GROMACS .gro file of C-alpha atoms in nm:
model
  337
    1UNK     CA    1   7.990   9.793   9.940
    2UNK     CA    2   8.242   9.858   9.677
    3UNK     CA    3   8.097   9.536   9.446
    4UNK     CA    4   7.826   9.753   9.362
    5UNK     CA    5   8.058   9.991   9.157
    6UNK     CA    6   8.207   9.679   8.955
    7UNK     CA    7   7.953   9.449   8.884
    8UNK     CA    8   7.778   9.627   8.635
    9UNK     CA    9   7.812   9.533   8.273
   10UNK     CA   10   7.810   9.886   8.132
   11UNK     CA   11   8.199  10.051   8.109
   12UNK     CA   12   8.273  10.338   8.371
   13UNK     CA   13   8.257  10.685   8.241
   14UNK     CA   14   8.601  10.682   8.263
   15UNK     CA   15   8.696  10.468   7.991
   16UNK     CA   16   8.618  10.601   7.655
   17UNK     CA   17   8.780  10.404   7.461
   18UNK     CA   18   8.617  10.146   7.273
   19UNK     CA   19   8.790   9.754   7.063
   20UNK     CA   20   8.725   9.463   7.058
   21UNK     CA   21   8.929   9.370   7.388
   22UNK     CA   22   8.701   9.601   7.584
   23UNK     CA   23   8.466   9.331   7.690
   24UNK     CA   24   8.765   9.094   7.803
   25UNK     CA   25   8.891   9.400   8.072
   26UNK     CA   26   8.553   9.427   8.182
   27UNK     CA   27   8.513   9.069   8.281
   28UNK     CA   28   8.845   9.078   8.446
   29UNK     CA   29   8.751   9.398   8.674
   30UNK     CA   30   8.443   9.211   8.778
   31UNK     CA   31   8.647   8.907   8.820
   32UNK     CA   32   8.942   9.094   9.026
   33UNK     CA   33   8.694   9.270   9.242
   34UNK     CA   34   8.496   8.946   9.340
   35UNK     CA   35   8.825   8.812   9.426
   36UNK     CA   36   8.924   9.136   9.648
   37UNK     CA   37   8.551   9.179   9.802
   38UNK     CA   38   8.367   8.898   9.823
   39UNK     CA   39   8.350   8.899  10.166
   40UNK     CA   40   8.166   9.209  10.229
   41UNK     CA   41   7.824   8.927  10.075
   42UNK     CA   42   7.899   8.749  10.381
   43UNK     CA   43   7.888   8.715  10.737
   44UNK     CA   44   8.177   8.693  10.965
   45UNK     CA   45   8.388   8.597  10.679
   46UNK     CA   46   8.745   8.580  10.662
   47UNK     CA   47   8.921   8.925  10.478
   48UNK     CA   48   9.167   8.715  10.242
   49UNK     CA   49   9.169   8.773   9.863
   50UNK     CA   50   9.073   8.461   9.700
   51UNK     CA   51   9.300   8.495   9.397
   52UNK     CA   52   9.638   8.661   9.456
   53UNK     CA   53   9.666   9.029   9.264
   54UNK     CA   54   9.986   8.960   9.097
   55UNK     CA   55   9.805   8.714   8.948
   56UNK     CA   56   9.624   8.976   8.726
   57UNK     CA   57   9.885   9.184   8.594
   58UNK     CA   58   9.933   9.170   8.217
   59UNK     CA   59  10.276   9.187   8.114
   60UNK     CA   60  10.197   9.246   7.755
   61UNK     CA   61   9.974   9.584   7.846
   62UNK     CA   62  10.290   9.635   8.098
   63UNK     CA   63  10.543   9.593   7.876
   64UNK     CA   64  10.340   9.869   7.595
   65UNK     CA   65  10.293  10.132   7.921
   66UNK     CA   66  10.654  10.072   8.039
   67UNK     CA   67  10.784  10.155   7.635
   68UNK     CA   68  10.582  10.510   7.648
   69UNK     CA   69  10.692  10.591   8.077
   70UNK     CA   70  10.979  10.534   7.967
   71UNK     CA   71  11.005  10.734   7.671
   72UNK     CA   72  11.181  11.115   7.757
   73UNK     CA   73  10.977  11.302   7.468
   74UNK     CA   74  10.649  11.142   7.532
   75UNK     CA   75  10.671  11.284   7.894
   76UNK     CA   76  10.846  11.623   7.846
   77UNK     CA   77  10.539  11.667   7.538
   78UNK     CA   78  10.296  11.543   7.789
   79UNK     CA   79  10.185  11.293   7.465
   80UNK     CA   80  10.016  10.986   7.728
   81UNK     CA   81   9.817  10.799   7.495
   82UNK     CA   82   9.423  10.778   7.705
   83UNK     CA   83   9.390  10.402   7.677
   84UNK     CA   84   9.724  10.411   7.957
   85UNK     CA   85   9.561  10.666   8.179
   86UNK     CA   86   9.224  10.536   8.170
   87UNK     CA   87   9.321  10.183   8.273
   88UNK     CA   88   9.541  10.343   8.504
   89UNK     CA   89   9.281  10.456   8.720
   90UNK     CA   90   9.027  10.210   8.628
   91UNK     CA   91   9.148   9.883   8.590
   92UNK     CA   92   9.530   9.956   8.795
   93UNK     CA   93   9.563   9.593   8.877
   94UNK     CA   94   9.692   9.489   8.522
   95UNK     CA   95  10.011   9.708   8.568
   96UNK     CA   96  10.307   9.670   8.866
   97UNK     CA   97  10.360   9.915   9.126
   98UNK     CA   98  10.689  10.040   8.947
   99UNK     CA   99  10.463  10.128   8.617
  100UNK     CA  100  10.130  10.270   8.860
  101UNK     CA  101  10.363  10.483   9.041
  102UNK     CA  102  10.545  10.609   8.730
  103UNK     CA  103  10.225  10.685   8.592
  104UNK     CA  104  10.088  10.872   8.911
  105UNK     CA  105  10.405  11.132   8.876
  106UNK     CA  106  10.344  11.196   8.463
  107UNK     CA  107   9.997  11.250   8.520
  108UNK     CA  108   9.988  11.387   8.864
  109UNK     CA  109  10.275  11.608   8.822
  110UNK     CA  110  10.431  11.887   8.644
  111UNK     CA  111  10.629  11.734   8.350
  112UNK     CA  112  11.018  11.835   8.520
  113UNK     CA  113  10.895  11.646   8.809
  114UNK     CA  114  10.827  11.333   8.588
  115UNK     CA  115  11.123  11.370   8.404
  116UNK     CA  116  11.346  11.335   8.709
  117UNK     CA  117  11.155  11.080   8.857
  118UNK     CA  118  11.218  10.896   8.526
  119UNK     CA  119  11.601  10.967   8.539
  120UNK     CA  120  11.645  10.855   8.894
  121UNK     CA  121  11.424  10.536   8.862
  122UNK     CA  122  11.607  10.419   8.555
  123UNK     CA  123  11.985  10.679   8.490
  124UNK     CA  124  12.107  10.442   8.225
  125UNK     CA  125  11.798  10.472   7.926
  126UNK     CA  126  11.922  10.789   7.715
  127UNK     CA  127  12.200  10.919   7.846
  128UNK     CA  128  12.241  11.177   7.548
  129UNK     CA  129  11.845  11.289   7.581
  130UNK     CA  130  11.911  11.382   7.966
  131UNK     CA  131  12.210  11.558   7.867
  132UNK     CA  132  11.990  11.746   7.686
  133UNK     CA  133  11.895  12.146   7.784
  134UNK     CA  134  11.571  12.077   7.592
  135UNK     CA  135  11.504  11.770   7.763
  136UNK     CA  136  11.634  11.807   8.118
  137UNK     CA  137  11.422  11.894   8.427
  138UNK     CA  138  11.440  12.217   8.557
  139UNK     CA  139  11.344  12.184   8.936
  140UNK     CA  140  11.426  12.457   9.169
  141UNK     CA  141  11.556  12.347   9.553
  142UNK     CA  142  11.544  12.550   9.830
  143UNK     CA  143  11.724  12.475  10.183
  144UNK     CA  144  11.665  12.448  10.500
  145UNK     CA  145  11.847  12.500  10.855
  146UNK     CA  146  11.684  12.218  11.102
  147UNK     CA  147  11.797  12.158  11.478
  148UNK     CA  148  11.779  11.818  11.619
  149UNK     CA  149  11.671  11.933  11.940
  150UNK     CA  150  11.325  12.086  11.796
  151UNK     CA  151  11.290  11.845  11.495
  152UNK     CA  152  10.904  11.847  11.490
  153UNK     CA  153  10.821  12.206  11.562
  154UNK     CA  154  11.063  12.337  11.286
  155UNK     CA  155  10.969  12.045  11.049
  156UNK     CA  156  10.620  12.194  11.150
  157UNK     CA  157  10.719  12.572  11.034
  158UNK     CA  158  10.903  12.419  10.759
  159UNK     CA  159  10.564  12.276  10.594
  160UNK     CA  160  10.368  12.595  10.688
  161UNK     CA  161  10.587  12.753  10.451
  162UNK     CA  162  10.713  12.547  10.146
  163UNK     CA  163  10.430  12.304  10.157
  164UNK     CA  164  10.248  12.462   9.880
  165UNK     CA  165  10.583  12.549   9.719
  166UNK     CA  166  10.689  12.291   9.393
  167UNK     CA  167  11.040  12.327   9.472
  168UNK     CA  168  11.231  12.042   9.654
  169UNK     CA  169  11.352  12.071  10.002
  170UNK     CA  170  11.686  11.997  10.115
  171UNK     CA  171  11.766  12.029  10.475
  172UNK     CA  172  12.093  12.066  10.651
  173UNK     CA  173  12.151  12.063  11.027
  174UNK     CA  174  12.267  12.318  11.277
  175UNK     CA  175  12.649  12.268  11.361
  176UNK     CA  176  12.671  11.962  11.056
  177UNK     CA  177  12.864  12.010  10.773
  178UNK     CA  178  12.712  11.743  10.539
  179UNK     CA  179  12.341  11.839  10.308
  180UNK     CA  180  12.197  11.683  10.049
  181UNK     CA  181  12.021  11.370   9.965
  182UNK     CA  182  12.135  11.249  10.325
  183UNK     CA  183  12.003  11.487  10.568
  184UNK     CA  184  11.703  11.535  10.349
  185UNK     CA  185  11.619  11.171  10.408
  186UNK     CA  186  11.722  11.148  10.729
  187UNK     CA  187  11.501  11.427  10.825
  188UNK     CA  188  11.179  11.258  10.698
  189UNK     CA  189  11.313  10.901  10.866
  190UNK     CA  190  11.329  11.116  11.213
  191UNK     CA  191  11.008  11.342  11.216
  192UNK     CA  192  10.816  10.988  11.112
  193UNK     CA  193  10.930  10.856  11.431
  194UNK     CA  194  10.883  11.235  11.611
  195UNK     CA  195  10.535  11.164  11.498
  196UNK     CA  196  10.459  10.791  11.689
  197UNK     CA  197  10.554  10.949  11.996
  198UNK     CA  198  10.317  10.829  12.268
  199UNK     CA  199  10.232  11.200  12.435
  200UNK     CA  200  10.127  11.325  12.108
  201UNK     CA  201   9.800  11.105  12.179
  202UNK     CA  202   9.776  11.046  11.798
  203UNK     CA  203   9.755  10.676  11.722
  204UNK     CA  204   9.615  10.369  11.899
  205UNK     CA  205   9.798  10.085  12.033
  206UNK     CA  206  10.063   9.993  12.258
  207UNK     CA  207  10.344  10.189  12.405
  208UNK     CA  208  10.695  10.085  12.327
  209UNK     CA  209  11.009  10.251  12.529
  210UNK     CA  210  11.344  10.296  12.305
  211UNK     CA  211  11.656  10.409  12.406
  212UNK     CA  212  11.700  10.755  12.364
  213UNK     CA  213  11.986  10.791  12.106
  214UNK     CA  214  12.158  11.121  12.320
  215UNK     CA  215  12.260  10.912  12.588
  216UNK     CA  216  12.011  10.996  12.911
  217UNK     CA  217  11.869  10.743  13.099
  218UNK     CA  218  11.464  10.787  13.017
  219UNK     CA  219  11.407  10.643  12.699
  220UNK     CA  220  11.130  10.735  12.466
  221UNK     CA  221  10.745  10.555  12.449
  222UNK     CA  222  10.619  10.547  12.094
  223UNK     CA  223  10.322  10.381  11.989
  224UNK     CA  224  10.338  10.057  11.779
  225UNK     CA  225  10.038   9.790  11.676
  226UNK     CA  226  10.118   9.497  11.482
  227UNK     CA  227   9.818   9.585  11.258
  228UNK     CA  228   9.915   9.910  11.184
  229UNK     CA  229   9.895  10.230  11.311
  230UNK     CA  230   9.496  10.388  11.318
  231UNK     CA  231   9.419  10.727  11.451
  232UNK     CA  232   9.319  10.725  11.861
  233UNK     CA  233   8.902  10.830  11.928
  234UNK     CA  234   8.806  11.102  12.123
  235UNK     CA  235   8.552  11.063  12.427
  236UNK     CA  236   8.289  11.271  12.444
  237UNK     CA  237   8.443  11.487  12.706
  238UNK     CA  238   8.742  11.586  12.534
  239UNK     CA  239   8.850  11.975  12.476
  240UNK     CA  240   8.760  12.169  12.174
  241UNK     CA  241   9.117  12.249  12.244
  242UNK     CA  242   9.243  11.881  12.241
  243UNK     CA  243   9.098  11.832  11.908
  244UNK     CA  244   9.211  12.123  11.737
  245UNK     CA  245   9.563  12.069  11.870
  246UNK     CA  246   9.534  11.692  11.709
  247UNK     CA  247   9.365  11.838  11.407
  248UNK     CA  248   9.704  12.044  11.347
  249UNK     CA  249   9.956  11.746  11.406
  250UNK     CA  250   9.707  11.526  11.145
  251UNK     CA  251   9.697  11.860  10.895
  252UNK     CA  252  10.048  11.842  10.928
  253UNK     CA  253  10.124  11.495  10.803
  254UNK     CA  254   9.922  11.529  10.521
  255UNK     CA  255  10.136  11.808  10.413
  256UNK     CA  256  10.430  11.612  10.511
  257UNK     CA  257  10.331  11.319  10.325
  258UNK     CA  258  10.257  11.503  10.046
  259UNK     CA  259  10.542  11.663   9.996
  260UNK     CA  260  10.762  11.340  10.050
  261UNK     CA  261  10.585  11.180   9.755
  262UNK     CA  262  10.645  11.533   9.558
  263UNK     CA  263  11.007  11.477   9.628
  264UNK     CA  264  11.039  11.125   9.578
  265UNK     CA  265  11.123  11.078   9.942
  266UNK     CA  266  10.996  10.798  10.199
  267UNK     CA  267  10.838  10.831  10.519
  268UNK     CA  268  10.891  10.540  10.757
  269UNK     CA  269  10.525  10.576  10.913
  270UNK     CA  270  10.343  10.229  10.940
  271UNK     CA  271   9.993  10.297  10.873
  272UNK     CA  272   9.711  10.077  10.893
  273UNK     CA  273   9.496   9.967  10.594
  274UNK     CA  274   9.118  10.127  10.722
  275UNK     CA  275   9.358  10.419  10.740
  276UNK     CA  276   9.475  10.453  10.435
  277UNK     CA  277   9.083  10.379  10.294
  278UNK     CA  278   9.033  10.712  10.495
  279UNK     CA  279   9.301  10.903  10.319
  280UNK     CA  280   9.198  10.728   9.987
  281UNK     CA  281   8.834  10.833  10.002
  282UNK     CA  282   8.728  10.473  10.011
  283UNK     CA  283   8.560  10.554  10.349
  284UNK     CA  284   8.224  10.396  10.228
  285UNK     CA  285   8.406  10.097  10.204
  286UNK     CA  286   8.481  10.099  10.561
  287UNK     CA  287   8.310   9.785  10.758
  288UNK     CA  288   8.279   9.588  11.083
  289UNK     CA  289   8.547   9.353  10.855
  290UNK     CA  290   8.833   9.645  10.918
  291UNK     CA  291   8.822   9.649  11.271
  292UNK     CA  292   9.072   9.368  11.245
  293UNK     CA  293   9.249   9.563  11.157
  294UNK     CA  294   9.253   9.888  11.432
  295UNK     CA  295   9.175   9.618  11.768
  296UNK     CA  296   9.141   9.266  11.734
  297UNK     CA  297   9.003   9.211  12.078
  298UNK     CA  298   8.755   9.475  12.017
  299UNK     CA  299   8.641   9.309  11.680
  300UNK     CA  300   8.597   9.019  11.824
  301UNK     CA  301   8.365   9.138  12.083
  302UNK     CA  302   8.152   9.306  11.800
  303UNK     CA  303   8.168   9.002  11.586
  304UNK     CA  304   8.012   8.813  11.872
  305UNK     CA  305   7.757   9.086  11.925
  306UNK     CA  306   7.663   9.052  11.557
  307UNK     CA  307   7.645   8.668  11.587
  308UNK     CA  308   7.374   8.743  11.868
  309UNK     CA  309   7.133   8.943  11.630
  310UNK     CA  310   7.138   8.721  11.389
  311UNK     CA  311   7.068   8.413  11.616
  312UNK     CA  312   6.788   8.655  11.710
  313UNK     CA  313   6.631   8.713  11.362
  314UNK     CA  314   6.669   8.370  11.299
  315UNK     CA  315   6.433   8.248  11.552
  316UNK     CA  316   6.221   8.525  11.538
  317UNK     CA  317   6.177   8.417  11.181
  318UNK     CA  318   6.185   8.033  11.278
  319UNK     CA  319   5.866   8.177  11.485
  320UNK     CA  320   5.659   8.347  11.252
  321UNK     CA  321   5.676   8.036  11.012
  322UNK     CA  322   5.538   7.795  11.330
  323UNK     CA  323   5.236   8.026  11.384
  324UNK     CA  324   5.224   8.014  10.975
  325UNK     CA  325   5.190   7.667  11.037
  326UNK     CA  326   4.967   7.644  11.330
  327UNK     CA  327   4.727   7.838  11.186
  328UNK     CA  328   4.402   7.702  11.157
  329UNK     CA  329   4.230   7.649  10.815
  330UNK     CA  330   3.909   7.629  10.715
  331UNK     CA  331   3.762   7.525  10.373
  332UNK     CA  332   3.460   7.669  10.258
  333UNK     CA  333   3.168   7.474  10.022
  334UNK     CA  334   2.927   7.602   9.846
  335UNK     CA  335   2.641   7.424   9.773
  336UNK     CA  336   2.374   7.461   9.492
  337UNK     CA  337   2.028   7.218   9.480
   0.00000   0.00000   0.00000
């Protein structure tokens, strides 16, 4: 249940920081999670926040973490005051996306990395400081030679080797003039689709046919749920061989994806929500609740199933408190002369 990590009235370890507004942000953690999870208290209840999240961001506290973000000397001196980091991972709800994700890449990153992000995200706050040798990133690129044909067995090779590397990756295409920022993005746009294809027997759902963009007659089947995509089970019968091949496709987006958020790039790969607690390490928070959304039909069926055990402990209990009550009773006198 993750209410049990919030409503507690002692600070996490991660804040160290102590004033007199440290009670306040307390209360409204234990407020904002109540909102978010209150209906893992309850039965068959309906997954909706009760209070919107925008409704708790702070634009004061925003407007104080967007003045040091945005600040080229506090990032290339790596000079993040704690109270921003610490509510940053504790309490992210006060801030926007825009300032959490800016905050992710000075604290997750190397400093050039940040520094670009910063120029790119906002190329108009001091011009003379980017200008700057002392202040500009220094990010190496290296490039890459990808045919169409084999997109997602060279993007494959391609991850096996720069994966690890901190340099950006800029691809170009056989026979194709043009490289870049284009291609590059193009390139993650395509092997995102490459990787809903339906005989890759990664992801649940329903198959979808789309016109294959070379011309031939066959069209492609990709897989595509309105809730999102979740990764397909395996039976009990399935190869060792099966599951290591799968294991290497799912190895391979995580490399993938991590390297498109290294490189400020976008993958157009609509995950699911109990997915992405998987991927988040939030796995414990994983319920009966989340099977929304993966199969509706199928969380239907085990929301009935749970109706029927509790219909069964209530009259089990409803039973035990009649024999209670039929019991007979006897009083017992003493008597003295």
């Amino acid at each position: 249940n993750p209410l049990e990590t919030c409503l507690t009235s002692v600070p996490p370890e991660a804040i160290t920081f102590d004033g007199p507004s440290i009670e306040v942000i307390l209360l409204l953690r234990v407020l904002h999670s109540i909102s978010r999870y209150w209906f893992y208290l309850y039965d068959n209840a309906v997954c909706k926040e009760i209070i919107p999240t925008g409704e708790f961001i702070n634009s004061k506290l925003t407007a104080k973490a967007n003045r040091q973000l945005q600040d080229p000397l506090v990032i290339m001196t790596g000079n993040i005051p704690t109270w921003l980091i610490e509510l940053g991972k504790t309490c992210p709800f006060f801030f926007p996306f825009d300032t959490r994700q800016m905050l992710f890449y000075v604290t997750a990153f190397d400093r050039d990395r940040a520094m670009q992000r910063l120029l790119d995200t906002n190329p108009e706050i001091n011009q003379s400081d980017s200008q700057d040798s002392r202040v500009a990133p220094r990010l190496d690129r290296k490039k890459r030679t990808i045919n169409r044909d084999e997109l997602l067995k060279q993007a494959e090779s391609v991850m096996q080797d720069l994966g690890s590397s901190r340099a950006m990756l800029e691809i170009q295409y056989e026979n194709e003039v043009g490289t870049g920022l284009g291609p590059t993005q193009e390139f993650y746009a395509l092997v995102s689709q490459e990787l809903q294809r339906a005989d890759l027997g990664l992801w649940r759902g329903e198959e979808v046919t789309l016109a294959n963009p070379k011309g031939n007659q066959e069209g492609m089947k990709y897989m595509f749920s309105t809730r999102g995509l979740f990764a397909v089970p395996f039976g009990r019968t399935t190869k060792p061989a099966h599951i290591a091949k799968i294991k290497m496709k799912f190895r391979f987006l995580g490399k993938l994806m991590a390297k498109a958020i290294m490189d400020f790039r976008l993958l157009d790969l609509p995950l699911g929500l109990p997915f992405y607690k998987w991927m988040l390490r939030h796995e414990m928070s994983v319920s009966s609740h989340d099977l929304v959304n993966i199969d509706p039909s199928v969380a239907k069926s085990i929301q009935h199933l749970e109706d029927i055990i509790r219909q069964k402990k209530r009259l089990e209990q409803d039973r035990s408190q009649v024999r209670l009550a039929n019991l007979p009773i006897f009083y017992v006198t003493t008597y003295k002369p």
